[in-house]
CSV table of C-alpha atoms in Angstrom, one decimal:
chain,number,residue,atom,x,y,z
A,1,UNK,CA,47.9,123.4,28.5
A,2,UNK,CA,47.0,123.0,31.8
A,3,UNK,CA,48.8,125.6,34.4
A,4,UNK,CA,49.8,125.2,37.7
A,5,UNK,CA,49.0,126.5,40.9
A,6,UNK,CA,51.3,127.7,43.3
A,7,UNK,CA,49.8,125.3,45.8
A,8,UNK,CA,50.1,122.4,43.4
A,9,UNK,CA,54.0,123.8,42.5
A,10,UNK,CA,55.0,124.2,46.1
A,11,UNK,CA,53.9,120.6,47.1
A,12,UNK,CA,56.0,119.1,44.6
A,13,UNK,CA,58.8,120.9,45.8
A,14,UNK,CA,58.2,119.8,49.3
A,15,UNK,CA,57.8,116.3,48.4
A,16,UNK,CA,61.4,116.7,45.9
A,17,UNK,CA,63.5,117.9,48.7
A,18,UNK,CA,61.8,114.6,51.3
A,19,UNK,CA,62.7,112.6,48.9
A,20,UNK,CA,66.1,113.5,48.3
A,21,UNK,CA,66.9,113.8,52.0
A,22,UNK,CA,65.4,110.2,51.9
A,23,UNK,CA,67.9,108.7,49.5
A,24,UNK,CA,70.6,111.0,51.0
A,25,UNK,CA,70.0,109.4,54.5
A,26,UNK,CA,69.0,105.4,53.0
A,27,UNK,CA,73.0,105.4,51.1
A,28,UNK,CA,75.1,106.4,54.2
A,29,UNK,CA,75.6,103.4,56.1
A,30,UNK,CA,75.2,103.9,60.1
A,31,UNK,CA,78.5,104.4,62.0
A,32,UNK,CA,79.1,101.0,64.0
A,33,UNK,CA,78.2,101.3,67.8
A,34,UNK,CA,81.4,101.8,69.4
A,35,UNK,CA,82.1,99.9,72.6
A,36,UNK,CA,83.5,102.2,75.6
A,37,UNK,CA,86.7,101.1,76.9
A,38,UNK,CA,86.1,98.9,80.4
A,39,UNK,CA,86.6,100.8,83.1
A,40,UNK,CA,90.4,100.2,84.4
A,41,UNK,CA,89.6,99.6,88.4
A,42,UNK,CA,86.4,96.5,87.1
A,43,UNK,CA,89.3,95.3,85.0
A,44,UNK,CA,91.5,94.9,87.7
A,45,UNK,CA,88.9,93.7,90.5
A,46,UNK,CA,87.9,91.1,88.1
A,47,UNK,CA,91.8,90.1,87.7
A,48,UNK,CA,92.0,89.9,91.8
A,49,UNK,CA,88.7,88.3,91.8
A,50,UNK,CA,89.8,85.8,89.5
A,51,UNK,CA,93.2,85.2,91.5
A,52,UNK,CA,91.6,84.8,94.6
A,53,UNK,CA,89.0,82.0,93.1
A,54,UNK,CA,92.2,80.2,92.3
A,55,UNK,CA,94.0,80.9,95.6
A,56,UNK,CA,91.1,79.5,97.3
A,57,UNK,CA,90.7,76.1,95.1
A,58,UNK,CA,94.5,75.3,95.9
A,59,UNK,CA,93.8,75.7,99.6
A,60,UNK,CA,91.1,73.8,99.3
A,61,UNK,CA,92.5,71.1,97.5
A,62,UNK,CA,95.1,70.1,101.0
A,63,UNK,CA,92.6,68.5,103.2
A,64,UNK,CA,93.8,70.3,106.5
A,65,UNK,CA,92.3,71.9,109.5
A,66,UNK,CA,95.2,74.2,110.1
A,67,UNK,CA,94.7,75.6,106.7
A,68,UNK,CA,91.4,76.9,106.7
A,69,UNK,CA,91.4,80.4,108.6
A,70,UNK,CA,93.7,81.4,105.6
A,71,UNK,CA,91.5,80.1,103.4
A,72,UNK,CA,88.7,81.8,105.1
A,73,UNK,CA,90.8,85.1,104.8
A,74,UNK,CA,91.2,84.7,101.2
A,75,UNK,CA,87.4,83.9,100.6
A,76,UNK,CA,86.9,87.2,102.7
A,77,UNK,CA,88.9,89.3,100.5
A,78,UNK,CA,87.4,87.6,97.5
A,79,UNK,CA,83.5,88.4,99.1
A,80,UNK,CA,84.6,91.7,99.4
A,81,UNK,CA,86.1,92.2,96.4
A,82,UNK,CA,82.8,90.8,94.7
A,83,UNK,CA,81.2,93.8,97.0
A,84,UNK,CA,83.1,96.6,94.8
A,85,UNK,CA,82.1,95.1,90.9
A,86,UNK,CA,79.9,97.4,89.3
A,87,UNK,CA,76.2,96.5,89.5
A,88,UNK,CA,75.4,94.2,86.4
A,89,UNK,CA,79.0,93.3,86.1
A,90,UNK,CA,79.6,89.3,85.9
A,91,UNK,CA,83.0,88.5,87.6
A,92,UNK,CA,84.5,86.4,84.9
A,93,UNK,CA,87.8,85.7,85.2
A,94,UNK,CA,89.9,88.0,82.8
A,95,UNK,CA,92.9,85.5,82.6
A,96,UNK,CA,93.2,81.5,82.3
A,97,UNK,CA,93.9,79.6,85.4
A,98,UNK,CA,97.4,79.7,86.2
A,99,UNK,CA,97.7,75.6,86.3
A,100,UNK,CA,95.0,73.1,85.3
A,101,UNK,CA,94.8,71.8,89.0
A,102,UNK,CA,94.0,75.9,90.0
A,103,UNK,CA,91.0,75.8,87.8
A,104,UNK,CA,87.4,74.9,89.4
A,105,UNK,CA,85.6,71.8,88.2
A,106,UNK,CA,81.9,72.1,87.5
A,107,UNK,CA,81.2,70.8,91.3
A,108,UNK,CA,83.6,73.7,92.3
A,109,UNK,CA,85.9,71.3,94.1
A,110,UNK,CA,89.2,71.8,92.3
A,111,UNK,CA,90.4,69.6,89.4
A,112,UNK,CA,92.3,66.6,89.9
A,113,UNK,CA,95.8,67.6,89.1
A,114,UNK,CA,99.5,67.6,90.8
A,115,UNK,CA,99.3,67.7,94.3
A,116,UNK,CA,99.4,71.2,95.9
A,117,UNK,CA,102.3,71.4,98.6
A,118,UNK,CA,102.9,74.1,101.3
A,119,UNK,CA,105.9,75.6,99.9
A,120,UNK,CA,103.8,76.2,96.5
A,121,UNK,CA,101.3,78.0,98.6
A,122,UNK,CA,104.2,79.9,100.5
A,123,UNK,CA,105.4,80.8,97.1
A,124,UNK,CA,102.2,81.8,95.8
A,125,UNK,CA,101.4,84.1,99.2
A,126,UNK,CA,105.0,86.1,98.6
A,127,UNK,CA,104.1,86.4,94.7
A,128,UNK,CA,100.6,88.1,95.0
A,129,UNK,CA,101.8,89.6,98.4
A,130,UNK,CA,105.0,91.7,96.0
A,131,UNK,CA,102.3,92.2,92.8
A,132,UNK,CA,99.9,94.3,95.2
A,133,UNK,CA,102.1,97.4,95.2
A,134,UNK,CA,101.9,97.5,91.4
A,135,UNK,CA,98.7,97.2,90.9
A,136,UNK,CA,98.1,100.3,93.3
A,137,UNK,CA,98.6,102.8,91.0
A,138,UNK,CA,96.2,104.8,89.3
A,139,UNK,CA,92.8,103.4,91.7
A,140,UNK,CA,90.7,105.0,93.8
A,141,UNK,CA,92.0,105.6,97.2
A,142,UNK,CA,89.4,102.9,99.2
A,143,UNK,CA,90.4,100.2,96.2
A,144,UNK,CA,94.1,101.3,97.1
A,145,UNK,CA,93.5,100.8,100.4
A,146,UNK,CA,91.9,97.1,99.8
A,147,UNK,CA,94.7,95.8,97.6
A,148,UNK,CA,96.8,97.5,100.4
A,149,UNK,CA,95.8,95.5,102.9
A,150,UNK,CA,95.0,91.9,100.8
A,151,UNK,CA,98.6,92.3,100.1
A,152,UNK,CA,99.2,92.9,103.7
A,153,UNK,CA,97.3,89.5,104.8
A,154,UNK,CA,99.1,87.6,101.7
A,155,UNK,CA,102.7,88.9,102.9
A,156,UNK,CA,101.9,87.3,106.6
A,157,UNK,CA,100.4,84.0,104.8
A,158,UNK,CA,103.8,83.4,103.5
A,159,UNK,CA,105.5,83.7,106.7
A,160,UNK,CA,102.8,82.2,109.0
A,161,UNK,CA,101.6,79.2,106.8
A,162,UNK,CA,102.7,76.2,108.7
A,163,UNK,CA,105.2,73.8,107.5
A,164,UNK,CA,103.4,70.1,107.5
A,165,UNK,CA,99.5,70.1,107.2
């Protein structure tokens, strides 16, 4: 019989244990990446972002001269909400398009649908204008400040819009 040497014995052993730990690690199945939570404040820019897209299609769909520094003031608020996304975060809108005639075509000009009036603008000024204190809570004091003052400039729309085009 042949006998063994202590070399030969304690390379077996070495090359037991890596294979054990080898089947031990190839049956467990590898946890699932988890996804962190978005970030609360993106979430929100990306709703205002998406809000202010629409505002801006309806007031461009009423072919008016005295209509455009709001609309201008709206595409402001939207160029500087744009300025506060994350770096390498696409401003997709986070909720549908509140009518089908809000909703960008693929030329960006808005889709044909019911004709936009001036009181539906007014009304749409004063609802955004009275959401901005809600959504104050729990940001960063210069997003506060922002929504602050786009609901500032949304609260004067409703009162200053004029009443024929």
């Amino acid at each position: 019989m042949r006998s063994l040497s202590r070399r030969a014995l304690l390379r077996g052993g070495a090359l037991g244990v890596a294979a054990v730990t080898v089947a031990g690690c190839a049956t467990e199945e590898p946890e699932p990446l988890k996804a962190e939570p978005p970030d609360p404040e993106t979430v929100l820019i990306k709703q205002l972002i998406a809000s202010k897209e629409r505002t801006i299609a309806l007031y461009s769909s009423i072919a008016s001269s005295k209509l455009t520094p709001f609309r201008e003031r709206h595409e402001a608020h939207l160029a500087e909400l744009r300025r506060r996304l994350p770096p390498g975060t696409a401003a997709t809108p986070s909720s549908p398009p509140a009518s089908p005639s809000a909703s960008p075509s693929a030329s960006g000009s808005p889709a044909p649908g019911p004709k936009i009036s001036l009181r539906s603008l007014r009304d749409l000024e004063r609802k955004a204008a009275a959401l901005r204190p809600r959504q104050l809570e729990g940001v960063s004091p210069a997003l506060a400040q922002l929504i602050a003052s786009i609901g500032a400039c949304e609260a004067a729309h409703a009162l200053a819009l004029p009443r024929s085009p």
